[in-house]
Amino acid sequence: MEPLLERARRELCRLVSIPSPTGREQALLVYLEARLESLGLRPFRQPVVEDRANLIWKGAERPKLLLTAHADTVSLEDPPELSRPRVEAGCVWGRGSADVKAGIAAILLALEETPEVRELPVAVAFTVDEEREGLGSKVLPEAVRPEAAVVLEPTELRICPVEAGSLEVRIELAGVPAHGGEFEAGQNAILRAAQLLAAFQTMAFVRAEHPLVGRGGFNVMEIRGGRPALLVPDRCTLHVDFRVLPGQDMEAVKQEVLRVVEAHGGAAEILDESQPFALPEDAPVVTLLREAYGQALGQPARLGAIRSWTDAENLVSVGIPAVVFGPGRLAVAHTAFEHVALQQVADAARVLKSLIRIVGRP
């Protein structure tokens, strides 16, 4: 058999070369179905919405462990070269390389390395729609109910039993128009937005810190206002995503945001919210994954936190303990320079291989 690093390169390049933006995951799922069948594993489809379905294989009706990764990538207007994988300096570059086709490759390689897996209490699922509404993982527990799960995401091989929550808000701010040469006569809605953002920095939940997540905060995802004319802008719209730390009350966070927006004369609409979670560091799935990491890589695992929503939240919310783990850096995901180190892909495969065998031992 070829060295693992070379197989990781070939597998990941193949995965990246199959575009799978949210809503158009079918071609990748066809490939993954054939890939599982080539390993002697017979998967099935779980309908999710319309003609979209999760792809699942189960080695037991009640698996001890589920390995899962999402098949979709973020939907952006990509130049063609982002769907053509490029290998440079030990990394694979291209859309979805880190988020999360590196994780998919690690699962496939781990399965390839453990042919006895078909007799073990393990399951594998490739979900749809993670980058949009998480519809795939929302229904996944109806088809497979494991004792625990590992959700593959780019964590730089940190074991993440903690996930930050989020609150997405759209905010409208009104101003008073005036000729731009007489801006003192108007009220600039964009300047009011700047003042509001400064006020957000002072909110208690934004200034709080968590030992694994770090500080709270927010991301201004979009801002719109003004026109190409010598005119004081009379309207500004903000789309803001607030980080919510484990232990913070979502309702209290919402009320604080709404209070500050109202105090600045704005109107807010809650677009989405996701709850944070934190498993105990000694939870069985964390302990097993740390053991597998040490066996495979010969060093202690690092603990961390994932600062973005993942499919794990939908599993934890129904009582399935889930940790997030995988190769790649979250910071480069969704960017035009997305890439992942092949060594991390190979190392992740070694850890998952060890984990599968630990779960299967008597």
Short mmCIF file of C-alpha atoms in Angstrom, two decimals:
data_model
loop_
_atom_site.label_atom_id
_atom_site.label_comp_id
_atom_site.label_asym_id
_atom_site.label_seq_id
_atom_site.Cartn_x
_atom_site.Cartn_y
_atom_site.Cartn_z
CA MET A 1 0.00 0.00 0.00
CA GLU A 2 1.22 3.53 -0.79
CA PRO A 3 2.47 5.69 2.08
CA LEU A 4 -0.35 7.35 3.98
CA LEU A 5 0.80 10.87 3.10
CA GLU A 6 0.61 10.15 -0.62
CA ARG A 7 -2.83 8.56 -0.27
CA ALA A 8 -3.95 11.61 1.69
CA ARG A 9 -2.78 13.87 -1.15
CA ARG A 10 -4.58 11.85 -3.80
CA GLU A 11 -7.80 11.47 -1.81
CA LEU A 12 -8.04 15.12 -0.84
CA CYS A 13 -7.27 16.38 -4.34
CA ARG A 14 -10.03 14.16 -5.69
CA LEU A 15 -12.51 15.48 -3.12
CA VAL A 16 -11.65 19.13 -3.78
CA SER A 17 -12.01 18.59 -7.53
CA ILE A 18 -15.71 17.72 -7.02
CA PRO A 19 -17.56 21.01 -6.32
CA SER A 20 -20.19 20.61 -3.60
CA PRO A 21 -21.65 23.99 -2.62
CA THR A 22 -24.65 23.82 -0.30
CA GLY A 23 -27.64 22.52 -2.22
CA ARG A 24 -25.45 20.80 -4.81
CA GLU A 25 -23.78 18.07 -2.78
CA GLN A 26 -25.04 15.20 -4.97
CA ALA A 27 -21.92 14.62 -7.10
CA LEU A 28 -19.71 14.37 -4.03
CA LEU A 29 -22.14 12.03 -2.28
CA VAL A 30 -22.17 9.74 -5.33
CA TYR A 31 -18.38 9.57 -5.13
CA LEU A 32 -18.44 8.93 -1.37
CA GLU A 33 -21.04 6.19 -1.78
CA ALA A 34 -18.83 4.42 -4.32
CA ARG A 35 -15.80 4.94 -2.10
CA LEU A 36 -17.49 3.34 0.90
CA GLU A 37 -18.71 0.43 -1.20
CA SER A 38 -15.14 -0.12 -2.45
CA LEU A 39 -14.21 -0.70 1.20
CA GLY A 40 -16.97 -3.27 1.62
CA LEU A 41 -19.30 -0.87 3.44
CA ARG A 42 -22.87 -0.52 2.18
CA PRO A 43 -24.24 2.95 2.99
CA PHE A 44 -27.81 4.18 2.73
CA ARG A 45 -29.41 7.55 2.04
CA GLN A 46 -31.43 9.43 4.65
CA PRO A 47 -33.80 11.94 2.99
CA VAL A 48 -33.35 15.47 4.32
CA VAL A 49 -35.19 17.89 2.04
CA GLU A 50 -36.41 17.64 -1.56
CA ASP A 51 -33.77 15.61 -3.46
CA ARG A 52 -31.02 16.01 -0.86
CA ALA A 53 -30.00 13.26 1.54
CA ASN A 54 -27.37 12.33 4.11
CA LEU A 55 -25.14 9.35 3.35
CA ILE A 56 -24.82 6.91 6.28
CA TRP A 57 -23.13 3.62 7.04
CA LYS A 58 -23.71 1.75 10.31
CA GLY A 59 -21.74 -1.19 11.67
CA ALA A 60 -24.30 -1.65 14.45
CA GLU A 61 -27.86 -0.58 15.10
CA ARG A 62 -26.73 1.28 18.24
CA PRO A 63 -23.15 2.36 17.44
CA LYS A 64 -20.75 3.33 20.19
CA LEU A 65 -19.19 5.95 17.92
CA LEU A 66 -20.25 8.12 14.98
CA LEU A 67 -17.71 9.82 12.72
CA THR A 68 -19.37 12.58 10.72
CA ALA A 69 -18.43 15.39 8.35
CA HIS A 70 -20.49 17.63 6.12
CA ALA A 71 -20.37 17.18 2.36
CA ASP A 72 -21.20 20.77 1.43
CA THR A 73 -18.89 23.74 1.09
CA VAL A 74 -19.78 27.39 1.48
CA SER A 75 -21.69 28.75 -1.53
CA LEU A 76 -19.72 31.61 -3.04
CA GLU A 77 -19.11 32.85 -6.58
CA ASP A 78 -15.79 31.11 -6.95
CA PRO A 79 -13.33 31.50 -9.81
CA PRO A 80 -12.81 28.12 -11.54
CA GLU A 81 -9.32 27.68 -10.09
CA LEU A 82 -10.72 27.20 -6.57
CA SER A 83 -12.25 23.90 -7.69
CA ARG A 84 -8.93 22.80 -9.13
CA PRO A 85 -6.82 21.53 -6.25
CA ARG A 86 -3.24 22.78 -6.06
CA VAL A 87 -0.48 21.13 -4.06
CA GLU A 88 2.23 23.43 -2.80
CA ALA A 89 4.62 23.37 0.15
CA GLY A 90 3.01 20.26 1.61
CA CYS A 91 -0.50 21.72 1.48
CA VAL A 92 -3.59 21.21 -0.68
CA TRP A 93 -5.26 24.47 -1.72
CA GLY A 94 -8.81 24.94 -3.00
CA ARG A 95 -12.43 25.41 -1.95
CA GLY A 96 -13.37 23.00 0.81
CA SER A 97 -9.82 21.73 1.33
CA ALA A 98 -9.91 22.58 5.04
CA ASP A 99 -13.68 22.89 5.51
CA VAL A 100 -14.13 20.02 5.54
CA LYS A 101 -12.85 17.76 2.80
CA ALA A 102 -9.63 17.20 4.74
CA GLY A 103 -11.81 15.69 7.46
CA ILE A 104 -13.67 13.56 4.93
CA ALA A 105 -10.35 12.31 3.57
CA ALA A 106 -9.21 11.45 7.10
CA ILE A 107 -12.36 9.39 7.69
CA LEU A 108 -11.95 7.50 4.41
CA LEU A 109 -8.27 6.78 5.05
CA ALA A 110 -9.01 5.60 8.59
CA LEU A 111 -11.67 3.22 7.28
CA GLU A 112 -9.26 1.97 4.63
CA GLU A 113 -6.67 1.29 7.33
CA THR A 114 -9.11 -0.73 9.46
CA PRO A 115 -10.82 -3.35 7.26
CA GLU A 116 -12.30 -4.95 10.40
CA VAL A 117 -14.44 -1.84 10.87
CA ARG A 118 -17.43 -3.51 9.22
CA GLU A 119 -17.68 -5.75 12.30
CA LEU A 120 -17.30 -2.92 14.83
CA PRO A 121 -19.93 -0.72 16.56
CA VAL A 122 -19.04 2.33 14.48
CA ALA A 123 -21.04 4.53 12.10
CA VAL A 124 -20.12 7.11 9.48
CA ALA A 125 -22.29 9.94 8.17
CA PHE A 126 -21.75 12.59 5.53
CA THR A 127 -24.34 15.34 5.99
CA VAL A 128 -25.77 18.02 3.74
CA ASP A 129 -26.58 21.68 4.42
CA GLU A 130 -24.13 22.34 7.26
CA GLU A 131 -23.04 25.64 5.73
CA ARG A 132 -26.60 26.98 5.59
CA GLU A 133 -29.23 25.73 8.05
CA GLY A 134 -27.77 22.47 9.37
CA LEU A 135 -30.76 20.49 8.10
CA GLY A 136 -28.73 17.31 7.56
CA SER A 137 -27.47 16.99 11.12
CA LYS A 138 -30.84 18.05 12.49
CA VAL A 139 -32.48 14.87 11.19
CA LEU A 140 -29.39 12.64 11.46
CA PRO A 141 -30.27 11.28 14.94
CA GLU A 142 -33.48 9.84 13.47
CA ALA A 143 -31.35 7.44 11.38
CA VAL A 144 -28.38 6.82 13.66
CA ARG A 145 -28.31 7.26 17.43
CA PRO A 146 -24.72 6.71 18.62
CA GLU A 147 -23.46 6.76 22.17
CA ALA A 148 -21.03 9.52 21.13
CA ALA A 149 -19.80 11.35 18.06
CA VAL A 150 -16.71 12.98 16.61
CA VAL A 151 -17.56 15.80 14.22
CA LEU A 152 -14.80 16.52 11.74
CA GLU A 153 -14.00 20.21 11.37
CA PRO A 154 -10.74 22.18 11.05
CA THR A 155 -9.38 22.41 14.62
CA GLU A 156 -5.63 21.99 13.88
CA LEU A 157 -5.97 18.55 15.53
CA ARG A 158 -7.14 20.06 18.82
CA ILE A 159 -9.84 18.05 20.59
CA CYS A 160 -12.70 20.47 21.09
CA PRO A 161 -15.34 19.50 23.66
CA VAL A 162 -16.46 23.15 23.67
CA GLU A 163 -18.32 25.12 21.00
CA ALA A 164 -19.19 28.82 21.05
CA GLY A 165 -22.74 29.84 20.27
CA SER A 166 -23.82 32.76 18.14
CA LEU A 167 -26.54 35.35 17.72
CA GLU A 168 -27.06 36.86 14.26
CA VAL A 169 -28.82 40.20 14.13
CA ARG A 170 -29.85 42.59 11.36
CA ILE A 171 -29.97 46.22 12.49
CA GLU A 172 -31.56 49.23 10.79
CA LEU A 173 -30.45 52.74 11.69
CA ALA A 174 -32.13 55.87 10.35
CA GLY A 175 -30.59 59.30 9.84
CA VAL A 176 -31.65 62.67 8.45
CA PRO A 177 -30.66 63.46 4.86
CA ALA A 178 -29.04 66.74 3.87
CA HIS A 179 -26.78 68.05 1.15
CA GLY A 180 -23.27 66.74 1.71
CA GLY A 181 -21.86 70.25 1.73
CA GLU A 182 -24.13 71.05 4.67
CA PHE A 183 -23.63 67.82 6.55
CA GLU A 184 -24.17 69.61 9.88
CA ALA A 185 -27.84 69.97 8.92
CA GLY A 186 -28.33 66.19 8.69
CA GLN A 187 -27.77 63.11 10.84
CA ASN A 188 -25.44 60.57 9.25
CA ALA A 189 -26.79 57.03 9.67
CA ILE A 190 -23.37 55.51 8.98
CA LEU A 191 -21.82 57.54 11.80
CA ARG A 192 -24.63 56.38 14.08
CA ALA A 193 -23.73 52.81 13.10
CA ALA A 194 -20.11 53.46 14.06
CA GLN A 195 -21.23 54.75 17.45
CA LEU A 196 -23.39 51.66 17.93
CA LEU A 197 -20.48 49.34 17.15
CA ALA A 198 -18.37 51.17 19.73
CA ALA A 199 -21.17 50.66 22.27
CA PHE A 200 -21.26 46.92 21.46
CA GLN A 201 -17.63 46.69 22.60
CA THR A 202 -18.67 47.71 26.11
CA MET A 203 -21.38 45.06 26.57
CA ALA A 204 -20.75 42.63 29.43
CA PHE A 205 -21.10 39.42 27.42
CA VAL A 206 -18.77 40.74 24.70
CA ARG A 207 -16.06 41.53 27.26
CA ALA A 208 -16.35 38.17 29.04
CA GLU A 209 -13.79 35.38 28.54
CA HIS A 210 -13.82 31.58 28.52
CA PRO A 211 -10.68 29.52 29.26
CA LEU A 212 -10.86 27.57 25.99
CA VAL A 213 -12.86 29.82 23.67
CA GLY A 214 -11.18 33.07 24.68
CA ARG A 215 -12.94 36.42 24.65
CA GLY A 216 -16.46 37.08 23.48
CA GLY A 217 -16.92 39.49 20.61
CA PHE A 218 -18.73 40.05 17.35
CA ASN A 219 -18.18 40.11 13.61
CA VAL A 220 -19.75 42.76 11.39
CA MET A 221 -20.52 40.57 8.38
CA GLU A 222 -22.11 43.25 6.24
CA ILE A 223 -22.76 46.98 6.32
CA ARG A 224 -24.78 48.94 3.77
CA GLY A 225 -25.48 52.65 3.63
CA GLY A 226 -25.13 55.77 1.57
CA ARG A 227 -25.29 56.49 -2.15
CA PRO A 228 -22.75 57.78 -4.68
CA ALA A 229 -23.98 61.36 -4.31
CA LEU A 230 -23.07 64.36 -2.18
CA LEU A 231 -25.70 63.47 0.39
CA VAL A 232 -25.79 62.66 4.10
CA PRO A 233 -26.85 58.96 4.35
CA ASP A 234 -30.31 58.60 5.90
CA ARG A 235 -30.16 54.81 6.36
CA CYS A 236 -27.61 52.17 7.33
CA THR A 237 -28.07 48.42 7.71
CA LEU A 238 -25.78 46.14 9.70
CA HIS A 239 -25.57 42.35 9.82
CA VAL A 240 -23.74 41.38 13.01
CA ASP A 241 -22.82 37.96 14.40
CA PHE A 242 -22.21 37.92 18.18
CA ARG A 243 -20.17 35.18 19.83
CA VAL A 244 -21.91 33.59 22.84
CA LEU A 245 -19.70 31.81 25.35
CA PRO A 246 -20.58 28.60 27.23
CA GLY A 247 -22.33 29.54 30.45
CA GLN A 248 -23.88 32.71 29.02
CA ASP A 249 -27.66 32.90 28.89
CA MET A 250 -28.90 33.40 25.32
CA GLU A 251 -32.01 35.32 26.39
CA ALA A 252 -29.92 37.71 28.48
CA VAL A 253 -27.57 38.21 25.51
CA LYS A 254 -30.50 39.03 23.23
CA GLN A 255 -31.97 41.50 25.68
CA GLU A 256 -28.65 43.29 26.10
CA VAL A 257 -28.19 43.61 22.34
CA LEU A 258 -31.74 44.87 21.83
CA ARG A 259 -31.38 47.38 24.66
CA VAL A 260 -28.19 48.88 23.23
CA VAL A 261 -29.63 49.02 19.68
CA GLU A 262 -32.77 50.74 20.94
CA ALA A 263 -30.70 53.23 22.94
CA HIS A 264 -29.02 54.25 19.67
CA GLY A 265 -32.31 54.69 17.85
CA GLY A 266 -32.07 51.48 15.85
CA ALA A 267 -34.34 48.51 15.18
CA ALA A 268 -33.03 44.95 15.44
CA GLU A 269 -34.23 41.67 13.95
CA ILE A 270 -32.91 38.35 15.29
CA LEU A 271 -31.97 36.23 12.27
CA ASP A 272 -30.52 33.14 13.92
CA GLU A 273 -29.21 31.84 17.21
CA SER A 274 -27.25 28.77 18.21
CA GLN A 275 -26.56 27.63 21.74
CA PRO A 276 -23.01 27.15 23.01
CA PHE A 277 -22.07 23.89 24.68
CA ALA A 278 -19.27 22.46 26.78
CA LEU A 279 -18.74 18.78 27.52
CA PRO A 280 -16.75 17.91 30.66
CA GLU A 281 -13.07 17.37 29.90
CA ASP A 282 -13.41 13.87 31.36
CA ALA A 283 -16.46 12.93 29.25
CA PRO A 284 -15.99 9.38 27.88
CA VAL A 285 -15.73 10.48 24.24
CA VAL A 286 -13.08 13.06 25.14
CA THR A 287 -11.12 10.48 27.15
CA LEU A 288 -11.24 7.94 24.29
CA LEU A 289 -10.16 10.47 21.69
CA ARG A 290 -7.27 11.63 23.89
CA GLU A 291 -6.19 8.00 24.29
CA ALA A 292 -6.38 7.45 20.52
CA TYR A 293 -4.40 10.63 19.88
CA GLY A 294 -1.63 9.53 22.24
CA GLN A 295 -1.46 6.04 20.72
CA ALA A 296 -1.38 7.33 17.15
CA LEU A 297 0.92 10.33 17.46
CA GLY A 298 2.94 9.57 20.56
CA GLN A 299 2.20 12.81 22.35
CA PRO A 300 -0.56 14.30 24.51
CA ALA A 301 -3.54 15.82 22.73
CA ARG A 302 -4.30 19.52 23.02
CA LEU A 303 -7.76 20.62 24.10
CA GLY A 304 -9.45 23.60 22.47
CA ALA A 305 -12.75 25.08 21.42
CA ILE A 306 -14.43 25.60 18.07
CA ARG A 307 -15.59 29.19 17.73
CA SER A 308 -18.17 28.59 15.02
CA TRP A 309 -21.40 26.60 14.72
CA THR A 310 -20.97 23.00 13.63
CA ASP A 311 -23.18 19.93 13.22
CA ALA A 312 -22.11 18.98 16.75
CA GLU A 313 -24.63 21.41 18.22
CA ASN A 314 -27.55 19.52 16.68
CA LEU A 315 -26.22 16.27 18.14
CA VAL A 316 -25.50 17.65 21.62
CA SER A 317 -28.95 19.27 21.73
CA VAL A 318 -30.60 15.82 21.58
CA GLY A 319 -28.29 14.23 24.14
CA ILE A 320 -25.51 12.80 21.95
CA PRO A 321 -22.10 13.79 23.39
CA ALA A 322 -20.08 15.20 20.48
CA VAL A 323 -16.57 16.58 20.20
CA VAL A 324 -15.15 18.52 17.27
CA PHE A 325 -11.79 17.46 15.85
CA GLY A 326 -9.94 17.53 12.56
CA PRO A 327 -7.13 18.77 10.33
CA GLY A 328 -6.84 22.34 9.06
CA ARG A 329 -7.25 25.89 10.34
CA LEU A 330 -10.72 27.37 10.69
CA ALA A 331 -9.31 30.85 10.00
CA VAL A 332 -8.63 30.05 6.32
CA ALA A 333 -12.00 28.35 5.69
CA HIS A 334 -14.41 30.25 3.40
CA THR A 335 -11.50 32.31 2.00
CA ALA A 336 -9.92 32.37 -1.46
CA PHE A 337 -6.68 31.07 0.11
CA GLU A 338 -8.20 28.04 1.85
CA HIS A 339 -5.64 25.26 2.32
CA VAL A 340 -4.66 22.42 4.64
CA ALA A 341 -1.39 20.69 5.50
CA LEU A 342 -1.28 17.12 4.23
CA GLN A 343 0.62 16.00 7.33
CA GLN A 344 -2.37 17.01 9.45
CA VAL A 345 -4.70 15.00 7.21
CA ALA A 346 -2.51 11.92 7.59
CA ASP A 347 -2.20 12.46 11.36
CA ALA A 348 -5.98 12.85 11.71
CA ALA A 349 -6.45 9.56 9.83
CA ARG A 350 -4.03 7.83 12.24
CA VAL A 351 -5.94 9.17 15.25
CA LEU A 352 -9.32 8.07 13.85
CA LYS A 353 -7.92 4.64 13.00
CA SER A 354 -6.74 4.26 16.59
CA LEU A 355 -10.09 5.52 17.90
CA ILE A 356 -12.05 3.02 15.81
CA ARG A 357 -9.95 0.16 17.19
CA ILE A 358 -10.28 1.38 20.79
CA VAL A 359 -14.06 1.57 20.43
CA GLY A 360 -14.10 -1.93 18.98
CA ARG A 361 -12.05 -3.61 21.67
CA PRO A 362 -13.88 -6.06 23.98
#
